[in-house]
Amino acid sequence: MTPSFSTWTQITMLHMYLLVTRLRCFDKETYRMWQSMLVDNFFQEAEDKMDIVHHISSRGLRQRYLQDLFMVWRGVMVAYDEGLMRGDAVLAAAVWRNMFKAQPDVDARHLAAIVSYIRRSISRLDRTPDEVFILHAGGELFSDTKAWPPPTADLGLVDEPATKEMVLLLKEAERLEAEQAKTAPVIETVVEEAEKAADKAASA
C-alpha cells in the first residue's frame, strides 16, 4: 500500500475498530466514554495531519473532510462487524473495499493475511485483562512487533495450507513414479512375450 493520508486513515481505523471490539466488553457507559475519547483523538490527529502535513489551511475545508471521514468510520465499523459475523470471505471483501479501494489487482494472499491478523488480534484482545487493556490501549498494544506481529507475519499462515498440499502432491508424484519404475520391466517382458507369440503364430 502506497503511503498516503487515505492509507494512514484506513490502517488507523482498522486498529481503532480492533480496540472498539474490546471496549464493547465493558459496561455501556464505560464503552461509550472510551470510544468517544478514541474517536475524538483520531479526528484531532487527522485534522493536524491535514493542516501540518498536507497544508490544508482552511478550517472549513478540513471540517468538510472530517465529516466525510466520520461517514467512512461508520461504514468501516458496519462492514467489519458484518465480516466478523458472516465469515472470512465477507470480512476479506470489507478489507478489499476499504483498505484497498476495491482495486482489481490486489493479491488475495494479502487480503487473507489481514483477515488472519484481524481474527488473531481480536482473539488476543479478548484474552487481555481489563486493567492491562486500559493501561496499554493508547498504542503500546500494537507497537511491540515481537509481542504483536504485524499482518505480514500472517502470510506464513496463509501459505501453509498451500505448502502442505504441494508436499502431498510431490509425495504422490514420487509414489507413482516409483510404482511405474517397478512395473516397467514387467510390462516390457509381457510385451516381448506377446511379440514372440505373434511371430510364432505368423510363421506357422
Short mmCIF file of C-alpha atoms in Angstrom, two decimals:
data_model
loop_
_atom_site.label_atom_id
_atom_site.label_comp_id
_atom_site.label_asym_id
_atom_site.label_seq_id
_atom_site.Cartn_x
_atom_site.Cartn_y
_atom_site.Cartn_z
CA MET A 1 0.00 0.00 0.00
CA THR A 2 1.35 3.40 -1.00
CA PRO A 3 1.80 5.74 2.00
CA SER A 4 -0.83 8.46 1.89
CA PHE A 5 -3.40 10.17 4.08
CA SER A 6 -6.01 7.66 2.90
CA THR A 7 -3.74 4.72 3.73
CA TRP A 8 -2.99 6.12 7.18
CA THR A 9 -6.71 6.65 7.73
CA GLN A 10 -7.69 3.11 6.82
CA ILE A 11 -4.90 1.45 8.81
CA THR A 12 -5.66 3.60 11.84
CA MET A 13 -9.39 2.92 11.55
CA LEU A 14 -8.70 -0.81 11.41
CA HIS A 15 -6.82 -0.66 14.70
CA MET A 16 -9.45 1.62 16.18
CA TYR A 17 -12.02 -0.99 15.25
CA LEU A 18 -9.99 -3.70 16.98
CA LEU A 19 -9.93 -1.59 20.14
CA VAL A 20 -13.65 -0.85 19.88
CA THR A 21 -14.47 -4.56 19.72
CA ARG A 22 -12.67 -4.98 23.05
CA LEU A 23 -14.29 -1.89 24.56
CA ARG A 24 -17.68 -3.45 23.89
CA CYS A 25 -16.89 -5.93 26.66
CA PHE A 26 -17.18 -3.13 29.23
CA ASP A 27 -20.41 -1.72 30.57
CA LYS A 28 -22.27 0.64 28.24
CA GLU A 29 -21.21 3.87 29.96
CA THR A 30 -17.51 2.93 30.04
CA TYR A 31 -17.65 1.71 26.46
CA ARG A 32 -19.21 4.94 25.19
CA MET A 33 -16.76 7.10 27.13
CA TRP A 34 -13.67 5.29 25.85
CA GLN A 35 -14.96 5.06 22.31
CA SER A 36 -15.71 8.78 22.29
CA MET A 37 -12.20 9.57 23.54
CA LEU A 38 -10.68 7.24 20.95
CA VAL A 39 -12.62 8.74 18.06
CA ASP A 40 -12.02 12.32 19.23
CA ASN A 41 -8.27 11.71 19.37
CA PHE A 42 -8.29 10.18 15.92
CA PHE A 43 -10.11 13.13 14.36
CA GLN A 44 -7.83 15.59 16.12
CA GLU A 45 -4.83 13.74 14.72
CA ALA A 46 -6.44 13.64 11.27
CA GLU A 47 -7.06 17.38 11.30
CA ASP A 48 -3.48 18.04 12.43
CA LYS A 49 -2.19 15.95 9.53
CA MET A 50 -4.37 17.87 7.09
CA ASP A 51 -3.02 21.16 8.42
CA ILE A 52 0.65 20.37 9.06
CA VAL A 53 1.47 17.60 6.58
CA HIS A 54 -0.91 18.32 3.71
CA HIS A 55 -1.08 22.11 4.19
CA ILE A 56 -4.87 22.39 4.14
CA SER A 57 -5.06 25.73 5.91
CA SER A 58 -8.81 26.31 5.52
CA ARG A 59 -10.56 25.15 8.67
CA GLY A 60 -13.87 24.98 6.82
CA LEU A 61 -12.37 22.65 4.21
CA ARG A 62 -10.84 20.49 6.93
CA GLN A 63 -14.20 20.24 8.65
CA ARG A 64 -15.84 19.02 5.45
CA TYR A 65 -13.14 16.38 5.07
CA LEU A 66 -13.61 15.36 8.69
CA GLN A 67 -17.34 14.93 8.13
CA ASP A 68 -16.55 12.64 5.21
CA LEU A 69 -14.11 10.73 7.41
CA PHE A 70 -16.78 10.27 10.05
CA MET A 71 -19.05 8.64 7.47
CA VAL A 72 -16.15 6.43 6.40
CA TRP A 73 -15.56 5.42 10.02
CA ARG A 74 -19.20 4.45 10.48
CA GLY A 75 -19.07 2.44 7.27
CA VAL A 76 -15.88 0.69 8.39
CA MET A 77 -17.47 -0.41 11.66
CA VAL A 78 -20.56 -1.76 9.93
CA ALA A 79 -18.53 -3.55 7.24
CA TYR A 80 -16.10 -5.18 9.68
CA ASP A 81 -18.89 -6.13 12.08
CA GLU A 82 -20.69 -7.85 9.23
CA GLY A 83 -17.49 -9.63 8.25
CA LEU A 84 -16.89 -10.92 11.77
CA MET A 85 -20.43 -12.26 11.92
CA ARG A 86 -20.75 -13.71 8.42
CA GLY A 87 -17.30 -15.19 7.87
CA ASP A 88 -13.84 -14.60 6.46
CA ALA A 89 -14.97 -14.15 2.85
CA VAL A 90 -17.23 -11.24 3.83
CA LEU A 91 -14.52 -9.80 6.08
CA ALA A 92 -11.99 -10.04 3.24
CA ALA A 93 -14.43 -8.22 0.97
CA ALA A 94 -14.74 -5.45 3.57
CA VAL A 95 -10.95 -5.15 3.80
CA TRP A 96 -10.72 -5.10 0.00
CA ARG A 97 -13.30 -2.31 -0.32
CA ASN A 98 -11.94 -0.15 2.48
CA MET A 99 -8.19 -0.65 2.67
CA PHE A 100 -7.54 -1.42 -0.99
CA LYS A 101 -10.29 0.74 -2.55
CA ALA A 102 -11.66 -2.32 -4.38
CA GLN A 103 -8.65 -2.46 -6.70
CA PRO A 104 -8.96 -5.48 -9.01
CA ASP A 105 -5.26 -6.44 -8.89
CA VAL A 106 -4.98 -6.91 -5.11
CA ASP A 107 -3.05 -10.01 -4.05
CA ALA A 108 -5.55 -12.37 -2.40
CA ARG A 109 -2.77 -13.53 -0.06
CA HIS A 110 -2.55 -10.04 1.39
CA LEU A 111 -6.30 -9.95 1.98
CA ALA A 112 -6.15 -13.32 3.69
CA ALA A 113 -3.21 -12.19 5.84
CA ILE A 114 -5.09 -9.09 7.02
CA VAL A 115 -8.19 -11.17 7.80
CA SER A 116 -5.98 -13.53 9.80
CA TYR A 117 -4.43 -10.53 11.58
CA ILE A 118 -7.87 -9.18 12.49
CA ARG A 119 -9.01 -12.53 13.87
CA ARG A 120 -5.75 -13.03 15.76
CA SER A 121 -5.84 -9.52 17.21
CA ILE A 122 -9.44 -9.79 18.39
CA SER A 123 -8.70 -13.15 19.98
CA ARG A 124 -5.70 -11.73 21.80
CA LEU A 125 -7.57 -8.63 22.93
CA ASP A 126 -10.32 -10.89 24.25
CA ARG A 127 -7.73 -12.65 26.43
CA THR A 128 -6.25 -9.36 27.66
CA PRO A 129 -7.34 -8.46 31.22
CA ASP A 130 -9.35 -5.25 31.54
CA GLU A 131 -6.72 -3.41 33.56
CA VAL A 132 -3.94 -4.29 31.10
CA PHE A 133 -6.07 -3.22 28.18
CA ILE A 134 -6.95 0.13 29.74
CA LEU A 135 -3.32 0.85 30.63
CA HIS A 136 -1.89 -0.01 27.21
CA ALA A 137 -4.69 0.70 24.73
CA GLY A 138 -3.08 4.02 23.82
CA GLY A 139 -0.83 2.36 21.26
CA GLU A 140 1.58 0.17 23.21
CA LEU A 141 -0.52 -2.88 22.42
CA PHE A 142 0.38 -2.71 18.73
CA SER A 143 3.82 -1.09 18.90
CA ASP A 144 5.72 -4.18 20.09
CA THR A 145 6.08 -6.17 16.87
CA LYS A 146 7.52 -9.17 18.71
CA ALA A 147 4.60 -9.45 21.09
CA TRP A 148 2.11 -8.34 18.45
CA PRO A 149 3.39 -9.33 14.97
CA PRO A 150 2.15 -7.24 12.02
CA PRO A 151 -0.11 -8.66 9.27
CA THR A 152 2.93 -9.67 7.20
CA ALA A 153 3.60 -12.35 9.82
CA ASP A 154 0.30 -13.96 8.86
CA LEU A 155 1.45 -14.60 5.30
CA GLY A 156 3.10 -17.77 6.59
CA LEU A 157 -0.25 -18.97 7.91
CA VAL A 158 -1.87 -18.12 4.60
CA ASP A 159 0.73 -20.05 2.62
CA GLU A 160 0.85 -23.03 4.98
CA PRO A 161 -2.17 -24.92 3.56
CA ALA A 162 -0.87 -24.50 0.01
CA THR A 163 2.60 -25.61 1.09
CA LYS A 164 1.21 -28.72 2.77
CA GLU A 165 -0.87 -29.53 -0.30
CA MET A 166 2.19 -29.13 -2.52
CA VAL A 167 4.18 -31.50 -0.30
CA LEU A 168 1.40 -34.08 -0.53
CA LEU A 169 1.25 -33.71 -4.30
CA LEU A 170 5.01 -34.18 -4.60
CA LYS A 171 4.89 -37.28 -2.41
CA GLU A 172 2.08 -38.71 -4.52
CA ALA A 173 4.06 -38.00 -7.69
CA GLU A 174 7.10 -39.77 -6.22
CA ARG A 175 4.96 -42.76 -5.25
CA LEU A 176 3.50 -43.05 -8.74
CA GLU A 177 6.94 -42.72 -10.29
CA ALA A 178 8.27 -45.49 -8.03
CA GLU A 179 5.36 -47.75 -8.94
CA GLN A 180 5.93 -47.10 -12.62
CA ALA A 181 9.62 -47.93 -12.21
CA LYS A 182 8.68 -51.28 -10.64
CA THR A 183 6.09 -52.21 -13.24
CA ALA A 184 8.06 -51.06 -16.28
CA PRO A 185 10.27 -54.23 -16.53
CA VAL A 186 7.21 -56.45 -16.13
CA ILE A 187 5.40 -54.61 -18.89
CA GLU A 188 8.42 -54.89 -21.16
CA THR A 189 8.59 -58.66 -20.54
CA VAL A 190 4.89 -59.07 -21.29
CA VAL A 191 5.28 -57.08 -24.50
CA GLU A 192 8.26 -59.16 -25.58
CA GLU A 193 6.41 -62.42 -24.91
CA ALA A 194 3.42 -61.15 -26.85
CA GLU A 195 5.62 -60.20 -29.79
CA LYS A 196 7.29 -63.64 -29.77
CA ALA A 197 3.91 -65.35 -29.68
CA ALA A 198 2.71 -63.21 -32.56
CA ASP A 199 5.82 -64.03 -34.61
CA LYS A 200 5.42 -67.74 -33.91
CA ALA A 201 1.78 -67.66 -34.92
CA ALA A 202 2.62 -65.80 -38.11
CA SER A 203 5.35 -68.28 -39.11
CA ALA A 204 3.05 -71.23 -38.50
#
